[in-house]
Amino acid sequence: MNLNSVNTNLAAMTALQSLNRTNDALGVVQKRVSTGYRVADAKDDGGAYAVAQTVRGDIAGLTAANEQLGGLKGIVDVTLQGLGQVSKTMVELRTVLTRLADGTINTEQRAQYEQQYTQLQTQVQRFIEDATYNGRTLLSTVVASGGGDIVSIRNEAGTTLTLAAFDGATDFVVAAPPADATAAQGAITGNWTTVNQNINDALNRLGADARYVDAQIGYNRDKLDAIEGGLGALIDADIAKEAARLQALQIRQQLGTQTLSITNQAPQALISLFGR
């Protein structure tokens, strides 16, 4: 092809193509720098974006699961506190029972000890009733009152864990004050011992439940960090690298623009062939 042409300027066409490629590359880099992502949408990398969306779903599910476990932790911790108070009160009840088992006390003294016993028994009932968190309790099996077994999700797959409720009103409350010293002696080895054992067994199980919930929350947090790290490796942009490319492309753009300007002026040189 004749290079001395005013109709076709091959040098300008080549310069324009190079400048367009530079502008396209510059647009990609600017997008990465502005968003922080190497893969911001499906146009960047359809396969990686699809994987990223799936991983984001896992992150959302795991975050929600940990929020629910936080509520479960509140229920377990409050229950432990309430039952701990019940256990302390049982020690005081044992003291009063021992005094009621003394056959040498007079009627007035017995009445006073019975009153103390009743007050402590009422305290136990109140501790059990008040051991609620967000309207839920593990010290009652009455669903209408917020009791009953509690089922909570523990991971992003929706897998559940169940904490069984206790019948606190039956298992953790001692019987009425004994009628006499003999009955009090029987209550120490009978009713009081049974109820106290029920409370200790519940404290042991709730302690294990609390440790399990705490461990699950901690594991989920570590898992979230690992998943987010993997997601970042998949779609995050290397900002330092992209910044260097941005500067290089900006220089190439300037040079390309200047080259195109020069090549566009080349046909004007042919005018000199015609003189004036």
PDB file of C-alpha atoms in Angstrom, residues 9 11-12 15 254-269:
ATOM      1  CA  ASN A   9      -2.842   6.702   7.379  1.00  0.00           C
ATOM      2  CA  ALA A  11       0.727   4.902  11.202  1.00  0.00           C
ATOM      3  CA  ALA A  12      -2.222   6.722  12.765  1.00  0.00           C
ATOM      4  CA  ALA A  15      -1.178   4.356  17.024  1.00  0.00           C
ATOM      5  CA  GLN A 254       0.238  10.041  27.347  1.00  0.00           C
ATOM      6  CA  LEU A 255       2.819   8.679  24.899  1.00  0.00           C
ATOM      7  CA  GLY A 256       0.111   7.041  22.806  1.00  0.00           C
ATOM      8  CA  THR A 257      -1.811  10.290  22.626  1.00  0.00           C
ATOM      9  CA  GLN A 258       1.304  12.157  21.524  1.00  0.00           C
ATOM     10  CA  THR A 259       2.144   9.477  18.937  1.00  0.00           C
ATOM     11  CA  LEU A 260      -1.366   9.606  17.505  1.00  0.00           C
ATOM     12  CA  SER A 261      -1.117  13.380  17.259  1.00  0.00           C
ATOM     13  CA  ILE A 262       2.165  13.104  15.365  1.00  0.00           C
ATOM     14  CA  THR A 263       0.899  10.434  12.960  1.00  0.00           C
ATOM     15  CA  ASN A 264      -2.238  12.442  12.242  1.00  0.00           C
ATOM     16  CA  GLN A 265      -0.042  15.322  11.058  1.00  0.00           C
ATOM     17  CA  ALA A 266       1.981  13.148   8.626  1.00  0.00           C
ATOM     18  CA  PRO A 267      -0.345  13.633   5.574  1.00  0.00           C
ATOM     19  CA  GLN A 268       0.043  17.395   5.938  1.00  0.00           C
ATOM     20  CA  ALA A 269       3.686  16.982   4.903  1.00  0.00           C
TER      21      ALA A 269
END
